[in-house]
Amino acid sequence: MRLWRAKSSEIEVDLTSPVMRADPYPTYARLRRERPLALAVDGFGGEVWAVSRYADVQEALRDPRLGCNQRNATGKSDMDRWYVPKIMRAFGETMLSQDDEGHRRLRGLVHKAFTPRMIENLTRRVEDLVDELLARAASRGQFDLIADFALPLPLTIISEMMGVPDDRDRLRFHGWIAGIIEGGDPSPMNVLKQLPDMVQLARFFSKLVATHKLAPRDDLTSALIEAREKDDKLSDAELTAMLFVLLLAGHETTVNLIGNGTLALLEHPEQLALLRAQPELAPAAVEELLRFTNPVQMPSPRFAREDITLHGRTIPAGLA
């Protein structure tokens, strides 16, 4: 994981290098052995402390001295930079970047939208779609795992949940998300590269919200619009940001998990044989694949609210 820090010339690892992107695991192994707390160049905003050992990461994720909201810890945010457009700032104020009461408020409102009936219907729909995609693949004799299964499964489910009926729209917002993810760090050049996709995605979500306000439906977008806690509800900006997070978390990570998980099983045939022989192990296998070949390489960064000492090095509070 990454802990934000001040600028320094003592960089020990470049997390943005082509070598890291192609195969990060040798670098992770070296860091665990030699530099469990390392100064790193990070693709999402500059220089950070990189924590690589499991116990340290687990402790950091639970440490109340570390927060997700950069502004709370430092008094400013990278999203405040003059060249960051308003659209991108809205996407930066999601549940994932909030702490304490701010996080609880957004999570509570979203939780109201995920009713037991919605979850039950979603489970049945996922099972039916999996059967449909696999039957289609079996009839052809061969298929592309990503294009024919890993992508259409979560993309269809999240689209139906959000009330996006048109297949063309689904593929369009998948392309916009891919462009944003591949954009990398929030430098002026990369912000300019990402801006067209951000604008298109923001317009798409704004239109989706407006349409559902005029004609509510039995879907997640309408449920989020209607979700209330006393007199509190999501603003239009929060709705757009929440839909962005749900779209990203709802399909991009699943595509990666299915692809990476299948590859891992093919590379470890003894584990694949065990799973085939004992299909009841599937839930545990999914959990282990999430750990072994995580679809998200790094969590969102944490920011020090006070001085923290780890492996004999001090991470000063409030630096960014």
C-alpha positions as a Markdown table, in Angstrom:
| # | Residue | x | y | z |
|---|---|---|---|---|
| 1 | Met | 0.0 | 0.0 | 0.0 |
| 2 | Arg | 1.0 | 3.7 | -0.3 |
| 3 | Leu | 1.4 | 6.3 | 2.4 |
| 4 | Trp | 1.6 | 9.9 | 1.1 |
| 5 | Arg | 4.8 | 11.9 | 1.8 |
| 6 | Ala | 6.7 | 15.0 | 0.9 |
| 7 | Lys | 8.9 | 15.4 | -2.1 |
| 8 | Ser | 12.3 | 13.8 | -1.8 |
| 9 | Ser | 15.3 | 12.9 | -3.9 |
| 10 | Glu | 15.9 | 9.7 | -2.1 |
| 11 | Ile | 13.7 | 7.5 | -4.2 |
| 12 | Glu | 14.1 | 3.8 | -3.7 |
| 13 | Val | 11.6 | 2.3 | -6.2 |
| 14 | Asp | 9.6 | 3.5 | -9.2 |
| 15 | Leu | 6.1 | 2.0 | -9.1 |
| 16 | Thr | 5.4 | 3.6 | -12.5 |
| 17 | Ser | 8.2 | 2.0 | -14.5 |
| 18 | Pro | 7.4 | -0.3 | -17.5 |
| 19 | Val | 9.1 | -3.2 | -15.7 |
| 20 | Met | 6.7 | -2.8 | -12.7 |
| 21 | Arg | 3.7 | -2.6 | -15.0 |
| 22 | Ala | 4.8 | -5.7 | -16.9 |
| 23 | Asp | 5.6 | -7.8 | -13.8 |
| 24 | Pro | 5.5 | -6.2 | -10.4 |
| 25 | Tyr | 6.0 | -9.3 | -8.3 |
| 26 | Pro | 9.8 | -9.5 | -8.3 |
| 27 | Thr | 10.0 | -5.9 | -7.2 |
| 28 | Tyr | 7.5 | -6.6 | -4.4 |
| 29 | Ala | 9.6 | -9.6 | -3.2 |
| 30 | Arg | 12.7 | -7.4 | -3.2 |
| 31 | Leu | 10.9 | -4.7 | -1.2 |
| 32 | Arg | 9.7 | -7.2 | 1.4 |
| 33 | Arg | 13.2 | -8.6 | 1.8 |
| 34 | Glu | 15.2 | -5.3 | 1.7 |
| 35 | Arg | 12.9 | -2.3 | 2.1 |
| 36 | Pro | 9.6 | -3.0 | 3.8 |
| 37 | Leu | 9.1 | 0.8 | 4.0 |
| 38 | Ala | 10.5 | 2.4 | 0.8 |
| 39 | Leu | 10.4 | 5.8 | -0.8 |
| 40 | Ala | 8.7 | 5.4 | -4.1 |
| 41 | Val | 7.5 | 7.2 | -7.3 |
| 42 | Asp | 3.8 | 6.6 | -7.5 |
| 43 | Gly | 1.5 | 6.8 | -10.5 |
| 44 | Phe | -1.3 | 8.6 | -8.7 |
| 45 | Gly | 0.3 | 11.8 | -7.5 |
| 46 | Gly | 4.1 | 11.9 | -7.0 |
| 47 | Glu | 6.2 | 10.4 | -4.2 |
| 48 | Val | 5.0 | 8.1 | -1.4 |
| 49 | Trp | 6.0 | 5.6 | 1.2 |
| 50 | Ala | 5.4 | 2.1 | -0.1 |
| 51 | Val | 4.6 | -0.6 | 2.5 |
| 52 | Ser | 5.0 | -4.1 | 1.2 |
| 53 | Arg | 4.8 | -6.7 | 4.0 |
| 54 | Tyr | 1.5 | -8.2 | 4.8 |
| 55 | Ala | 1.5 | -7.5 | 8.5 |
| 56 | Asp | 2.5 | -3.9 | 8.0 |
| 57 | Val | -0.2 | -3.4 | 5.4 |
| 58 | Gln | -2.8 | -5.0 | 7.5 |
| 59 | Glu | -1.9 | -2.8 | 10.5 |
| 60 | Ala | -1.7 | 0.4 | 8.3 |
| 61 | Leu | -5.2 | -0.2 | 6.9 |
| 62 | Arg | -6.6 | -0.4 | 10.4 |
| 63 | Asp | -4.5 | 2.5 | 11.9 |
| 64 | Pro | -6.8 | 5.4 | 12.8 |
| 65 | Arg | -3.8 | 7.8 | 12.4 |
| 66 | Leu | -3.9 | 7.1 | 8.7 |
| 67 | Gly | -6.8 | 8.5 | 6.6 |
| 68 | Cys | -8.1 | 8.3 | 3.1 |
| 69 | Asn | -9.0 | 12.0 | 2.8 |
| 70 | Gln | -5.9 | 14.0 | 1.8 |
| 71 | Arg | -7.4 | 17.3 | 2.7 |
| 72 | Asn | -8.2 | 16.2 | 6.3 |
| 73 | Ala | -4.5 | 15.2 | 6.8 |
| 74 | Thr | -2.7 | 17.9 | 4.9 |
| 75 | Gly | -5.2 | 20.8 | 4.6 |
| 76 | Lys | -5.1 | 20.5 | 0.8 |
| 77 | Ser | -5.7 | 18.0 | -2.0 |
| 78 | Asp | -4.1 | 17.2 | -5.3 |
| 79 | Met | -7.6 | 17.7 | -6.7 |
| 80 | Asp | -7.2 | 21.4 | -5.8 |
| 81 | Arg | -4.5 | 21.9 | -8.3 |
| 82 | Trp | -5.3 | 24.6 | -10.8 |
| 83 | Tyr | -5.3 | 22.4 | -13.8 |
| 84 | Val | -7.6 | 19.7 | -12.4 |
| 85 | Pro | -11.1 | 20.3 | -13.9 |
| 86 | Lys | -14.3 | 20.4 | -11.8 |
| 87 | Ile | -15.4 | 17.1 | -13.3 |
| 88 | Met | -12.3 | 15.2 | -12.0 |
| 89 | Arg | -12.6 | 16.9 | -8.6 |
| 90 | Ala | -16.2 | 15.5 | -8.2 |
| 91 | Phe | -14.9 | 12.0 | -9.0 |
| 92 | Gly | -12.2 | 12.6 | -6.3 |
| 93 | Glu | -14.8 | 13.1 | -3.6 |
| 94 | Thr | -16.2 | 9.6 | -3.5 |
| 95 | Met | -16.8 | 7.3 | -0.6 |
| 96 | Leu | -13.4 | 5.8 | -1.1 |
| 97 | Ser | -11.7 | 9.1 | -0.3 |
| 98 | Gln | -13.7 | 9.9 | 2.8 |
| 99 | Asp | -13.0 | 9.2 | 6.5 |
| 100 | Asp | -15.1 | 8.8 | 9.6 |
| 101 | Glu | -18.4 | 10.6 | 9.5 |
| 102 | Gly | -18.1 | 11.5 | 5.8 |
| 103 | His | -17.5 | 7.9 | 4.9 |
| 104 | Arg | -20.3 | 6.6 | 7.2 |
| 105 | Arg | -22.8 | 9.1 | 5.7 |
| 106 | Leu | -22.2 | 8.1 | 2.1 |
| 107 | Arg | -22.0 | 4.4 | 2.9 |
| 108 | Gly | -25.2 | 4.6 | 4.9 |
| 109 | Leu | -27.1 | 6.2 | 2.0 |
| 110 | Val | -25.7 | 3.7 | -0.5 |
| 111 | His | -26.5 | 0.8 | 1.8 |
| 112 | Lys | -30.2 | 1.9 | 1.7 |
| 113 | Ala | -30.2 | 1.3 | -2.0 |
| 114 | Phe | -28.9 | -2.3 | -1.7 |
| 115 | Thr | -32.1 | -3.9 | -0.4 |
| 116 | Pro | -32.3 | -7.7 | 0.3 |
| 117 | Arg | -34.7 | -8.0 | -2.7 |
| 118 | Met | -32.2 | -6.4 | -5.0 |
| 119 | Ile | -29.4 | -8.7 | -3.8 |
| 120 | Glu | -31.6 | -11.8 | -4.3 |
| 121 | Asn | -32.7 | -10.7 | -7.8 |
| 122 | Leu | -29.0 | -9.9 | -8.6 |
| 123 | Thr | -27.9 | -13.4 | -7.5 |
| 124 | Arg | -30.4 | -15.1 | -9.8 |
| 125 | Arg | -29.5 | -12.9 | -12.7 |
| 126 | Val | -25.8 | -13.5 | -12.3 |
| 127 | Glu | -26.3 | -17.3 | -12.3 |
| 128 | Asp | -28.6 | -17.1 | -15.4 |
| 129 | Leu | -26.1 | -15.0 | -17.3 |
| 130 | Val | -23.1 | -17.2 | -16.4 |
| 131 | Asp | -25.1 | -20.2 | -17.7 |
| 132 | Glu | -25.9 | -18.3 | -20.9 |
| 133 | Leu | -22.4 | -17.2 | -21.6 |
| 134 | Leu | -20.9 | -20.6 | -20.9 |
| 135 | Ala | -23.5 | -22.3 | -23.1 |
| 136 | Arg | -22.7 | -20.0 | -25.9 |
| 137 | Ala | -19.0 | -20.7 | -25.5 |
| 138 | Ala | -19.6 | -24.5 | -25.5 |
| 139 | Ser | -21.6 | -24.3 | -28.7 |
| 140 | Arg | -18.6 | -22.7 | -30.4 |
| 141 | Gly | -16.0 | -25.1 | -29.0 |
| 142 | Gln | -13.6 | -22.2 | -28.1 |
| 143 | Phe | -13.8 | -18.7 | -26.8 |
| 144 | Asp | -11.9 | -15.7 | -25.7 |
| 145 | Leu | -12.1 | -15.7 | -21.9 |
| 146 | Ile | -12.0 | -11.9 | -21.5 |
| 147 | Ala | -14.0 | -10.8 | -24.6 |
| 148 | Asp | -16.7 | -13.6 | -24.3 |
| 149 | Phe | -17.0 | -14.0 | -20.6 |
| 150 | Ala | -15.0 | -11.9 | -18.1 |
| 151 | Leu | -16.1 | -8.6 | -19.7 |
| 152 | Pro | -19.7 | -9.2 | -20.7 |
| 153 | Leu | -20.6 | -10.8 | -17.4 |
| 154 | Pro | -19.9 | -7.9 | -15.0 |
| 155 | Leu | -20.6 | -5.2 | -17.7 |
| 156 | Thr | -24.1 | -6.6 | -18.3 |
| 157 | Ile | -24.9 | -7.0 | -14.6 |
| 158 | Ile | -23.7 | -3.5 | -13.5 |
| 159 | Ser | -25.4 | -1.9 | -16.6 |
| 160 | Glu | -28.7 | -3.6 | -15.7 |
| 161 | Met | -28.3 | -2.6 | -12.1 |
| 162 | Met | -27.8 | 1.1 | -13.1 |
| 163 | Gly | -30.6 | 1.0 | -15.7 |
| 164 | Val | -28.4 | 1.3 | -18.9 |
| 165 | Pro | -30.3 | -0.8 | -21.5 |
| 166 | Asp | -28.3 | -0.1 | -24.6 |
| 167 | Asp | -25.3 | -2.4 | -25.4 |
| 168 | Arg | -23.6 | 0.5 | -27.3 |
| 169 | Asp | -23.8 | 2.7 | -24.2 |
| 170 | Arg | -22.3 | -0.1 | -22.1 |
| 171 | Leu | -19.3 | -0.6 | -24.4 |
| 172 | Arg | -18.9 | 3.2 | -24.6 |
| 173 | Phe | -18.6 | 3.7 | -20.8 |
| 174 | His | -16.3 | 0.7 | -20.6 |
| 175 | Gly | -14.0 | 2.5 | -23.1 |
| 176 | Trp | -14.2 | 5.7 | -21.0 |
| 177 | Ile | -13.3 | 3.9 | -17.8 |
| 178 | Ala | -10.4 | 2.1 | -19.5 |
| 179 | Gly | -9.1 | 5.5 | -20.7 |
| 180 | Ile | -9.2 | 7.0 | -17.2 |
| 181 | Ile | -7.5 | 4.0 | -15.6 |
| 182 | Glu | -4.8 | 3.9 | -18.2 |
| 183 | Gly | -4.2 | 7.7 | -17.7 |
| 184 | Gly | -2.1 | 7.2 | -14.6 |
| 185 | Asp | -0.9 | 10.1 | -12.4 |
| 186 | Pro | -2.7 | 13.4 | -12.1 |
| 187 | Ser | 0.1 | 15.4 | -13.8 |
| 188 | Pro | -1.1 | 18.2 | -16.2 |
| 189 | Met | -0.3 | 16.1 | -19.3 |
| 190 | Asn | -2.2 | 13.0 | -18.0 |
| 191 | Val | -5.1 | 15.1 | -16.8 |
| 192 | Leu | -5.4 | 16.5 | -20.4 |
| 193 | Lys | -5.3 | 13.0 | -21.8 |
| 194 | Gln | -8.0 | 11.8 | -19.4 |
| 195 | Leu | -10.3 | 14.8 | -19.7 |
| 196 | Pro | -12.3 | 13.8 | -22.8 |
| 197 | Asp | -13.2 | 10.4 | -21.2 |
| 198 | Met | -14.0 | 12.2 | -17.9 |
| 199 | Val | -16.3 | 14.7 | -19.7 |
| 200 | Gln | -18.1 | 12.0 | -21.6 |
| 201 | Leu | -18.6 | 9.8 | -18.5 |
| 202 | Ala | -19.8 | 12.8 | -16.5 |
| 203 | Arg | -22.3 | 13.7 | -19.2 |
| 204 | Phe | -23.5 | 10.1 | -19.5 |
| 205 | Phe | -24.1 | 9.9 | -15.7 |
| 206 | Ser | -25.8 | 13.3 | -15.6 |
| 207 | Lys | -28.2 | 12.3 | -18.3 |
| 208 | Leu | -28.8 | 8.9 | -16.6 |
| 209 | Val | -29.6 | 10.6 | -13.3 |
| 210 | Ala | -31.9 | 13.2 | -15.0 |
| 211 | Thr | -33.8 | 10.5 | -16.9 |
| 212 | His | -34.3 | 8.5 | -13.7 |
| 213 | Lys | -35.6 | 11.5 | -11.8 |
| 214 | Leu | -38.2 | 12.1 | -14.5 |
| 215 | Ala | -39.1 | 8.4 | -14.7 |
| 216 | Pro | -38.0 | 6.3 | -11.7 |
| 217 | Arg | -37.3 | 2.6 | -12.4 |
| 218 | Asp | -36.7 | -0.5 | -10.4 |
| 219 | Asp | -32.9 | -0.2 | -10.5 |
| 220 | Leu | -29.9 | 1.0 | -8.5 |
| 221 | Thr | -29.8 | 4.5 | -10.0 |
| 222 | Ser | -33.4 | 5.2 | -8.9 |
| 223 | Ala | -32.7 | 3.7 | -5.5 |
| 224 | Leu | -29.7 | 5.9 | -5.0 |
| 225 | Ile | -31.7 | 9.0 | -6.0 |
| 226 | Glu | -34.5 | 8.0 | -3.5 |
| 227 | Ala | -32.1 | 7.0 | -0.7 |
| 228 | Arg | -32.5 | 9.2 | 2.4 |
| 229 | Glu | -31.3 | 9.4 | 6.0 |
| 230 | Lys | -33.8 | 11.7 | 7.7 |
| 231 | Asp | -33.5 | 14.9 | 5.6 |
| 232 | Asp | -30.2 | 13.9 | 4.0 |
| 233 | Lys | -29.7 | 12.5 | 0.5 |
| 234 | Leu | -27.0 | 12.3 | -2.2 |
| 235 | Ser | -26.4 | 15.5 | -4.1 |
| 236 | Asp | -26.2 | 15.3 | -7.9 |
| 237 | Ala | -22.4 | 15.5 | -7.7 |
| 238 | Glu | -22.3 | 12.7 | -5.1 |
| 239 | Leu | -24.7 | 10.6 | -7.3 |
| 240 | Thr | -22.4 | 11.0 | -10.3 |
| 241 | Ala | -19.3 | 10.2 | -8.2 |
| 242 | Met | -21.1 | 7.2 | -6.7 |
| 243 | Leu | -22.1 | 5.8 | -10.0 |
| 244 | Phe | -18.5 | 6.2 | -11.2 |
| 245 | Val | -17.2 | 4.2 | -8.2 |
| 246 | Leu | -19.9 | 1.5 | -8.7 |
| 247 | Leu | -19.2 | 1.2 | -12.4 |
| 248 | Leu | -15.4 | 0.9 | -11.8 |
| 249 | Ala | -15.7 | -1.5 | -8.8 |
| 250 | Gly | -18.6 | -3.4 | -10.4 |
| 251 | His | -17.0 | -4.4 | -13.6 |
| 252 | Glu | -13.3 | -3.5 | -14.1 |
| 253 | Thr | -12.1 | -5.4 | -11.0 |
| 254 | Thr | -14.3 | -8.4 | -11.9 |
| 255 | Val | -12.8 | -8.6 | -15.4 |
| 256 | Asn | -9.3 | -8.6 | -13.9 |
| 257 | Leu | -10.2 | -11.2 | -11.2 |
| 258 | Ile | -11.6 | -13.7 | -13.7 |
| 259 | Gly | -8.7 | -13.3 | -16.1 |
| 260 | Asn | -5.9 | -13.4 | -13.5 |
| 261 | Gly | -7.6 | -16.1 | -11.5 |
| 262 | Thr | -8.0 | -18.4 | -14.5 |
| 263 | Leu | -4.4 | -17.8 | -15.5 |
| 264 | Ala | -3.3 | -18.6 | -11.9 |
| 265 | Leu | -5.2 | -21.9 | -12.0 |
| 266 | Leu | -3.8 | -22.9 | -15.4 |
| 267 | Glu | -0.3 | -22.1 | -14.1 |
| 268 | His | -0.9 | -24.3 | -11.0 |
| 269 | Pro | -2.7 | -27.4 | -12.5 |
| 270 | Glu | -2.6 | -29.3 | -9.2 |
| 271 | Gln | -4.8 | -26.6 | -7.7 |
| 272 | Leu | -7.1 | -26.6 | -10.7 |
| 273 | Ala | -7.4 | -30.4 | -10.4 |
| 274 | Leu | -8.2 | -30.1 | -6.7 |
| 275 | Leu | -11.0 | -27.5 | -7.4 |
| 276 | Arg | -12.5 | -29.7 | -10.1 |
| 277 | Ala | -12.5 | -32.7 | -7.8 |
| 278 | Gln | -14.0 | -30.7 | -4.9 |
| 279 | Pro | -16.2 | -27.9 | -6.4 |
| 280 | Glu | -17.4 | -27.2 | -2.8 |
| 281 | Leu | -14.0 | -25.4 | -2.4 |
| 282 | Ala | -15.1 | -22.7 | -4.8 |
| 283 | Pro | -15.9 | -20.0 | -2.2 |
| 284 | Ala | -12.5 | -20.5 | -0.5 |
| 285 | Ala | -10.8 | -20.6 | -3.9 |
| 286 | Val | -12.3 | -17.2 | -4.8 |
| 287 | Glu | -11.1 | -15.7 | -1.6 |
| 288 | Glu | -7.6 | -17.1 | -2.1 |
| 289 | Leu | -7.4 | -15.9 | -5.7 |
| 290 | Leu | -8.4 | -12.4 | -4.5 |
| 291 | Arg | -5.3 | -12.6 | -2.2 |
| 292 | Phe | -3.0 | -14.4 | -4.6 |
| 293 | Thr | -3.7 | -12.4 | -7.8 |
| 294 | Asn | -5.5 | -9.3 | -6.6 |
| 295 | Pro | -7.3 | -7.5 | -9.4 |
| 296 | Val | -6.3 | -4.2 | -7.8 |
| 297 | Gln | -2.5 | -3.9 | -7.3 |
| 298 | Met | -2.7 | -1.2 | -4.6 |
| 299 | Pro | -5.4 | 0.4 | -2.4 |
| 300 | Ser | -6.1 | 4.1 | -2.5 |
| 301 | Pro | -3.4 | 5.9 | -0.6 |
| 302 | Arg | -3.5 | 6.8 | 3.1 |
| 303 | Phe | -2.4 | 10.1 | 4.6 |
| 304 | Ala | -0.7 | 10.5 | 8.0 |
| 305 | Arg | -2.7 | 12.5 | 10.5 |
| 306 | Glu | 0.2 | 12.5 | 12.9 |
| 307 | Asp | 3.8 | 11.4 | 13.0 |
| 308 | Ile | 4.1 | 7.6 | 12.6 |
| 309 | Thr | 7.3 | 5.5 | 13.0 |
| 310 | Leu | 7.6 | 2.3 | 11.0 |
| 311 | His | 10.8 | 0.2 | 10.6 |
| 312 | Gly | 12.8 | 2.9 | 12.2 |
| 313 | Arg | 11.7 | 5.6 | 9.9 |
| 314 | Thr | 9.4 | 8.5 | 10.7 |
| 315 | Ile | 6.5 | 9.4 | 8.4 |
| 316 | Pro | 5.7 | 13.1 | 9.3 |
| 317 | Ala | 2.1 | 14.2 | 9.7 |
| 318 | Gly | 0.4 | 16.4 | 7.2 |
| 319 | Leu | 2.9 | 16.0 | 4.4 |
| 320 | Ala | 1.8 | 15.7 | 0.8 |
